[in-house]
Short mmCIF file of C-alpha atoms in Angstrom, two decimals:
data_model
loop_
_atom_site.label_atom_id
_atom_site.label_comp_id
_atom_site.label_asym_id
_atom_site.label_seq_id
_atom_site.Cartn_x
_atom_site.Cartn_y
_atom_site.Cartn_z
CA MET A 1 22.47 -25.40 -10.98
CA LYS A 2 22.65 -21.92 -12.50
CA THR A 3 19.57 -19.73 -12.21
CA GLN A 4 18.09 -18.56 -15.51
CA LEU A 5 15.46 -15.91 -16.23
CA ASP A 6 12.86 -18.48 -17.33
CA MET A 7 13.40 -20.43 -14.10
CA TYR A 8 12.96 -17.35 -11.96
CA CYS A 9 9.83 -16.27 -13.85
CA GLN A 10 8.37 -19.77 -13.45
CA TYR A 11 8.96 -19.49 -9.71
CA LEU A 12 7.16 -16.11 -9.52
CA LEU A 13 4.30 -17.56 -11.56
CA SER A 14 3.96 -20.71 -9.44
CA THR A 15 4.52 -19.56 -5.87
CA GLN A 16 1.49 -18.21 -4.03
CA LEU A 17 2.77 -16.38 -0.95
CA ASN A 18 6.53 -16.40 -0.55
CA TYR A 19 8.71 -14.77 -3.24
CA THR A 20 12.15 -14.90 -1.59
CA CYS A 21 15.34 -16.39 -3.02
CA THR A 22 15.57 -18.85 -0.13
CA TYR A 23 12.06 -20.17 -0.68
CA PHE A 24 12.84 -20.66 -4.38
CA ALA A 25 16.03 -22.61 -3.62
CA ASP A 26 14.28 -24.72 -0.98
CA HIS A 27 11.77 -25.98 -3.53
CA LEU A 28 13.99 -26.83 -6.51
CA ALA A 29 16.49 -29.67 -6.15
CA GLY A 30 20.04 -28.69 -7.01
CA LEU A 31 19.42 -24.97 -6.74
CA SER A 32 21.19 -22.93 -4.08
CA HIS A 33 20.20 -19.63 -2.56
CA ASP A 34 23.54 -18.19 -3.71
CA SER A 35 22.73 -19.07 -7.34
CA VAL A 36 19.47 -17.12 -7.21
CA HIS A 37 21.20 -14.21 -5.47
CA ARG A 38 23.97 -14.09 -8.10
CA PHE A 39 21.39 -14.13 -10.89
CA LEU A 40 19.54 -11.14 -9.47
CA ARG A 41 22.77 -9.33 -8.61
CA ASP A 42 24.72 -9.85 -11.84
CA GLU A 43 22.19 -9.90 -14.68
CA LYS A 44 21.30 -6.61 -16.35
CA LEU A 45 17.73 -7.08 -17.51
CA THR A 46 16.12 -4.07 -19.19
CA PRO A 47 12.57 -3.06 -20.21
CA ARG A 48 13.51 -3.96 -23.79
CA LEU A 49 12.97 -7.62 -22.84
CA LEU A 50 9.38 -6.79 -21.91
CA TRP A 51 8.80 -5.19 -25.31
CA GLU A 52 10.28 -8.23 -27.08
CA LYS A 53 7.91 -10.47 -25.12
CA VAL A 54 4.73 -8.44 -25.50
CA SER A 55 5.03 -6.96 -29.00
CA PRO A 56 3.97 -10.19 -30.81
CA LEU A 57 0.85 -10.35 -28.62
CA ILE A 58 -0.49 -6.88 -29.44
CA THR A 59 -2.94 -6.15 -32.23
CA GLN A 60 -1.79 -2.64 -33.04
CA SER A 61 -4.35 -0.07 -34.12
CA SER A 62 -4.20 3.59 -35.09
CA PHE A 63 -7.21 4.01 -32.75
CA ALA A 64 -5.32 2.61 -29.75
CA PHE A 65 -4.73 4.42 -26.45
CA ILE A 66 -1.49 4.86 -24.53
CA LEU A 67 -1.84 5.21 -20.76
CA PHE A 68 0.80 6.56 -18.40
CA ASP A 69 0.70 6.27 -14.62
CA ASP A 70 3.04 5.46 -11.76
CA THR A 71 2.80 3.15 -8.80
CA VAL A 72 4.81 2.76 -5.61
CA LEU A 73 6.03 -0.67 -4.51
CA ASP A 74 5.57 -0.61 -0.76
CA LYS A 75 8.90 -1.00 1.08
CA ARG A 76 7.97 0.95 4.19
CA HIS A 77 9.79 -1.49 6.49
CA SER A 78 13.06 -1.37 4.54
CA ARG A 79 15.99 0.71 5.73
CA VAL A 80 18.89 -0.44 3.52
CA MET A 81 17.21 -1.54 0.27
CA GLY A 82 18.35 0.02 -3.00
CA LEU A 83 15.97 2.28 -5.00
CA VAL A 84 13.78 2.87 -1.94
CA ARG A 85 12.91 6.50 -1.22
CA ARG A 86 10.15 8.45 0.48
CA GLN A 87 7.39 9.30 -2.00
CA TYR A 88 3.65 9.73 -2.26
CA SER A 89 1.57 6.58 -2.72
CA GLY A 90 -2.01 6.93 -3.94
CA ASN A 91 -2.75 3.46 -2.61
CA ALA A 92 -1.56 4.40 0.88
CA HIS A 93 -2.91 7.97 0.56
CA GLY A 94 0.30 9.37 1.97
CA ILE A 95 4.10 9.42 1.93
CA ILE A 96 5.73 6.00 2.32
CA ARG A 97 9.09 4.41 1.65
CA GLY A 98 8.95 2.54 -1.62
CA ILE A 99 10.19 2.02 -5.17
CA GLY A 100 8.48 4.18 -7.78
CA VAL A 101 7.66 2.64 -11.16
CA VAL A 102 6.30 4.62 -14.12
CA ASN A 103 4.29 2.37 -16.45
CA CYS A 104 3.25 2.67 -20.09
CA LEU A 105 0.14 0.69 -21.05
CA TYR A 106 -1.17 -0.09 -24.54
CA LEU A 107 -4.97 -0.30 -24.71
CA ASP A 108 -6.48 -1.98 -27.77
CA PRO A 109 -10.10 -0.74 -28.00
CA ILE A 110 -11.03 -3.21 -30.75
CA ASN A 111 -10.08 -6.43 -28.94
CA LYS A 112 -10.62 -4.81 -25.52
CA GLN A 113 -7.17 -5.86 -24.32
CA PHE A 114 -4.47 -3.94 -22.49
CA TRP A 115 -0.78 -4.70 -22.23
CA LEU A 116 2.17 -3.28 -20.31
CA ILE A 117 4.68 -2.36 -23.02
CA ASP A 118 7.27 -0.28 -21.17
CA PHE A 119 8.23 0.93 -17.70
CA ARG A 120 10.87 2.95 -15.91
CA ILE A 121 12.16 2.90 -12.33
CA PHE A 122 11.96 6.28 -10.63
CA ALA A 123 15.46 6.69 -9.18
CA PRO A 124 16.50 10.36 -9.50
CA ASP A 125 19.50 9.86 -7.23
CA ALA A 126 20.89 7.33 -9.73
CA ASP A 127 19.99 8.83 -13.12
CA GLY A 128 18.80 12.37 -12.38
CA LYS A 129 15.51 11.79 -14.21
CA SER A 130 12.08 12.91 -13.08
CA LYS A 131 8.88 10.98 -13.76
CA LEU A 132 8.17 13.43 -16.59
CA ASP A 133 11.57 12.64 -18.12
CA HIS A 134 10.66 8.95 -18.06
CA VAL A 135 7.31 9.60 -19.78
CA LEU A 136 8.99 11.62 -22.54
CA ASP A 137 11.62 8.91 -22.89
CA MET A 138 8.95 6.22 -23.29
CA LEU A 139 7.05 8.38 -25.80
CA GLY A 140 10.27 8.59 -27.78
CA LYS A 141 10.59 4.79 -27.65
CA LEU A 142 7.04 4.41 -28.97
CA LYS A 143 7.96 6.55 -31.97
CA GLU A 144 11.25 4.70 -32.48
CA ARG A 145 9.46 1.33 -32.45
CA GLY A 146 6.71 2.52 -34.78
CA VAL A 147 3.93 1.73 -32.30
CA LEU A 148 0.49 2.64 -33.65
CA PHE A 149 -1.76 4.75 -31.40
CA GLN A 150 -3.65 8.01 -31.45
CA THR A 151 -4.68 9.03 -27.94
CA VAL A 152 -2.74 9.41 -24.69
CA LEU A 153 -4.44 9.24 -21.30
CA MET A 154 -2.60 10.36 -18.18
CA ASP A 155 -3.30 11.88 -14.78
CA SER A 156 -2.73 15.45 -13.69
CA TRP A 157 0.85 14.76 -12.61
CA TYR A 158 1.86 14.34 -16.27
CA ALA A 159 -0.40 17.08 -17.66
CA THR A 160 2.54 19.45 -18.06
CA THR A 161 3.14 21.99 -20.79
CA GLU A 162 6.17 20.05 -22.01
CA VAL A 163 4.34 16.74 -22.39
CA MET A 164 1.27 18.29 -24.02
CA LYS A 165 3.40 20.31 -26.45
CA TYR A 166 5.25 17.12 -27.43
CA LEU A 167 1.98 15.27 -28.14
CA ILE A 168 0.59 18.18 -30.17
CA LYS A 169 3.81 18.30 -32.22
CA GLU A 170 3.56 14.56 -32.91
CA GLY A 171 -0.08 14.85 -33.99
CA LYS A 172 -1.41 12.86 -31.04
CA THR A 173 -4.57 13.46 -29.01
CA PHE A 174 -4.54 13.68 -25.23
CA TYR A 175 -7.13 13.64 -22.47
CA CYS A 176 -6.00 14.39 -18.94
CA PRO A 177 -7.28 15.99 -15.76
CA VAL A 178 -5.64 19.21 -14.63
CA LYS A 179 -5.34 20.45 -11.08
CA SER A 180 -8.00 22.84 -9.87
CA ASN A 181 -5.46 25.68 -9.60
CA ARG A 182 -4.22 25.29 -13.20
CA LYS A 183 -4.54 28.73 -14.79
CA VAL A 184 -6.42 29.17 -18.07
CA ASP A 185 -7.96 31.93 -20.13
CA ASP A 186 -11.47 31.49 -21.54
CA SER A 187 -11.89 35.15 -22.54
CA SER A 188 -9.58 35.34 -25.59
CA GLY A 189 -7.22 37.61 -23.71
CA GLN A 190 -9.89 39.98 -22.39
CA GLN A 191 -9.37 38.91 -18.76
CA PRO A 192 -6.42 37.66 -16.67
CA TYR A 193 -5.70 33.94 -16.37
CA ARG A 194 -7.79 32.24 -13.70
CA PRO A 195 -7.69 28.84 -11.96
CA VAL A 196 -10.06 26.39 -13.65
CA ASP A 197 -12.18 26.05 -10.51
CA LYS A 198 -12.90 29.80 -10.62
CA LEU A 199 -14.38 29.80 -14.14
CA GLU A 200 -18.06 30.42 -14.85
CA TRP A 201 -19.95 27.85 -16.91
CA ASN A 202 -23.18 28.19 -18.85
CA GLN A 203 -25.36 25.21 -19.72
CA GLN A 204 -23.93 24.80 -23.22
CA GLU A 205 -20.36 24.83 -21.91
CA LEU A 206 -21.21 22.25 -19.26
CA ALA A 207 -22.56 19.93 -21.96
CA LYS A 208 -20.06 20.59 -24.75
CA GLY A 209 -16.98 22.00 -23.04
CA LYS A 210 -15.31 25.37 -23.50
CA VAL A 211 -12.28 26.51 -25.47
CA VAL A 212 -9.44 27.83 -23.31
CA LYS A 213 -5.79 28.75 -23.51
CA LEU A 214 -3.51 27.18 -20.93
CA HIS A 215 -1.09 29.47 -19.12
CA LYS A 216 2.40 29.43 -20.71
CA PHE A 217 1.09 27.81 -23.89
CA PRO A 218 1.77 29.49 -27.26
CA MET A 219 -0.81 32.13 -28.11
CA ASP A 220 -2.28 30.17 -31.04
CA VAL A 221 -2.66 26.85 -29.15
CA LYS A 222 -6.07 26.27 -27.59
CA VAL A 223 -7.53 23.22 -25.84
CA LYS A 224 -11.02 22.08 -24.89
CA LEU A 225 -11.87 22.06 -21.18
CA PHE A 226 -14.63 19.91 -19.66
CA ARG A 227 -16.08 20.10 -16.17
CA VAL A 228 -16.86 16.60 -14.87
CA GLU A 229 -18.90 16.13 -11.71
CA VAL A 230 -17.47 12.92 -10.27
CA SER A 231 -19.45 13.12 -7.03
CA THR A 232 -21.05 15.70 -4.77
CA HIS A 233 -17.62 16.26 -3.21
CA ARG A 234 -15.37 16.05 -6.26
CA THR A 235 -15.14 17.83 -9.61
CA ASP A 236 -12.56 16.97 -12.26
CA TYR A 237 -11.41 19.30 -15.02
CA ILE A 238 -10.40 17.48 -18.20
CA VAL A 239 -8.43 19.06 -21.03
CA THR A 240 -8.02 17.69 -24.53
CA ASN A 241 -6.55 18.94 -27.79
CA ASP A 242 -9.40 17.24 -29.67
CA MET A 243 -11.14 20.48 -30.57
CA GLU A 244 -14.02 18.64 -32.26
CA GLN A 245 -14.98 16.88 -29.05
CA ASP A 246 -18.29 18.30 -27.83
CA ASP A 247 -19.81 15.44 -25.84
CA LEU A 248 -19.33 15.38 -22.07
CA GLN A 249 -20.47 11.75 -21.85
CA ALA A 250 -17.89 10.70 -24.46
CA VAL A 251 -15.19 12.45 -22.43
CA LYS A 252 -16.27 10.55 -19.32
CA GLU A 253 -16.13 7.24 -21.19
CA ILE A 254 -12.69 7.94 -22.62
CA CYS A 255 -11.29 8.98 -19.24
CA SER A 256 -12.78 5.86 -17.61
CA LEU A 257 -10.38 3.79 -19.73
CA ARG A 258 -7.61 4.89 -17.37
CA TRP A 259 -8.93 2.32 -14.91
CA SER A 260 -7.06 -0.32 -16.94
CA ILE A 261 -3.73 0.81 -15.57
CA GLU A 262 -5.06 0.63 -12.02
CA GLN A 263 -6.07 -2.95 -12.77
CA LEU A 264 -2.51 -3.65 -13.92
CA HIS A 265 -1.07 -2.31 -10.67
CA ARG A 266 -3.47 -4.35 -8.55
CA GLU A 267 -2.90 -7.60 -10.48
CA GLU A 268 0.87 -7.27 -10.42
CA LYS A 269 1.00 -6.65 -6.69
CA GLN A 270 -1.38 -9.48 -5.86
CA LEU A 271 -0.24 -12.12 -8.37
CA THR A 272 3.45 -11.65 -9.24
CA GLY A 273 5.14 -10.64 -5.99
CA ILE A 274 6.48 -7.51 -7.68
CA GLU A 275 6.83 -5.64 -4.37
CA GLN A 276 7.79 -8.63 -2.19
CA ALA A 277 11.43 -9.20 -3.15
CA GLN A 278 13.72 -8.75 -0.15
CA CYS A 279 16.95 -8.14 -2.08
CA HIS A 280 18.99 -5.16 -0.88
CA LEU A 281 20.83 -4.32 -4.11
CA ALA A 282 19.28 -1.91 -6.61
CA ARG A 283 20.20 -4.13 -9.57
CA ALA A 284 18.54 -7.13 -7.94
CA GLN A 285 15.35 -5.13 -7.39
CA ARG A 286 15.38 -3.94 -11.02
CA ASN A 287 15.76 -7.51 -12.28
CA HIS A 288 12.99 -8.77 -10.01
CA ILE A 289 10.61 -6.03 -11.20
CA LEU A 290 11.33 -6.88 -14.84
CA ALA A 291 10.72 -10.59 -14.17
CA ALA A 292 7.44 -9.79 -12.40
CA ASN A 293 6.33 -7.74 -15.42
CA LEU A 294 7.10 -10.69 -17.70
CA VAL A 295 5.06 -12.99 -15.45
CA TRP A 296 2.09 -10.60 -15.53
CA THR A 297 2.33 -10.57 -19.34
CA ARG A 298 2.20 -14.37 -19.44
CA LEU A 299 -0.76 -14.50 -17.05
CA LYS A 300 -2.62 -11.83 -19.02
CA ASN A 301 -2.02 -13.60 -22.32
CA LEU A 302 -3.43 -16.86 -20.91
CA ALA A 303 -6.35 -15.00 -19.32
CA TYR A 304 -7.33 -13.50 -22.67
CA TYR A 305 -6.90 -16.86 -24.41
CA TYR A 306 -9.03 -18.85 -21.97
CA GLY A 307 -11.53 -16.09 -21.24
CA GLN A 308 -10.70 -16.14 -17.53
CA THR A 309 -9.25 -13.66 -15.09
CA ALA A 310 -5.58 -13.60 -14.18
CA TYR A 311 -6.68 -14.22 -10.57
CA LYS A 312 -8.53 -17.38 -11.54
CA LEU A 313 -5.49 -18.74 -13.38
CA LYS A 314 -3.04 -18.04 -10.57
CA LYS A 315 -5.24 -19.19 -7.70
CA GLY A 316 -6.36 -22.18 -9.78
CA LEU A 317 -2.89 -23.66 -9.34
CA LEU A 318 -4.02 -24.64 -5.84
CA ASP A 319 -7.01 -26.64 -7.09
CA ASN A 320 -5.05 -29.81 -7.90
CA TYR A 321 -3.24 -29.57 -4.58
CA LEU A 322 -6.50 -29.33 -2.66
CA CYS A 323 -8.07 -32.23 -4.55
CA GLN A 324 -5.03 -34.37 -3.80
CA GLN A 325 -4.98 -33.45 -0.11
CA LEU A 326 -8.67 -34.18 0.31
CA LEU A 327 -8.25 -37.65 -1.19
CA LYS A 328 -4.89 -38.48 0.36
CA PRO A 329 -3.86 -35.87 2.92
CA ASP A 330 -0.22 -35.51 3.94
CA ILE A 331 -1.48 -34.39 7.35
CA ALA A 332 -4.57 -36.37 8.34
CA TYR A 333 -7.15 -34.87 10.66
CA ALA A 334 -8.21 -38.31 11.91
#
């Protein structure tokens, strides 16, 4: 039996704990481990397949948000696996060995749905591209595909001059935190640039934000800066090119939408086995990651349709098994 993409995705959707090629072959008559291995090794699956799968499911809106963020698939115990490199993981709060994935999420504020529409593997040794290069590449794909959206949300890693200039040129709005040492000028050139955490704020500026010029930005390009007290030990500084924005609470609510992409990362890791493939080859890992993204898309579509969580749908597959075992157990207690 020859392994096909639909077969492999069905396996990732159905299995609960083990996501290896051997386990797959052991549970499907006529399928060999070598067939699964050849499929992952020889196929060249690309993110375009994800777009083809998800695009009919999206209700596009000119008010939609695009979210960018990266995640690290934990491979800290691997020593010979392709694509694995030492990099910072926010989940682990430190440097680990893993596979970096940069994700692009579409957030529909009308139907309150979010979808993964594109992704890139961070492999600078293979393609020479940084994470910023991947974000700009995916922004270009959005334009090429005619995707409707207005606002981009991203974290401080992507809040670079190059990315913000691109969004301004394309007429898009952005909201993103900047690092506390990011230099700005709030004096219209009367004083030197200062880190944002060294600025003085009056009560009106705290409530409505202040107009600043970012260091190395063109002289005529200004942005709005907001100081957000996250907790007694943490202050975020949010910049946006929406110069009409004057409501701190609205800024907080918009930035809170970024939690959707964290939900994506958590659901994929817990429900699709995206970081549990044990293949050594880079191509096999790429194909597995694409398949896991397709499985998440299917789970999310069903979750929206039935009004349930993706967790409930996946774990619910065990319900019939448990009912059967309680009535007629394969291993009887007594």
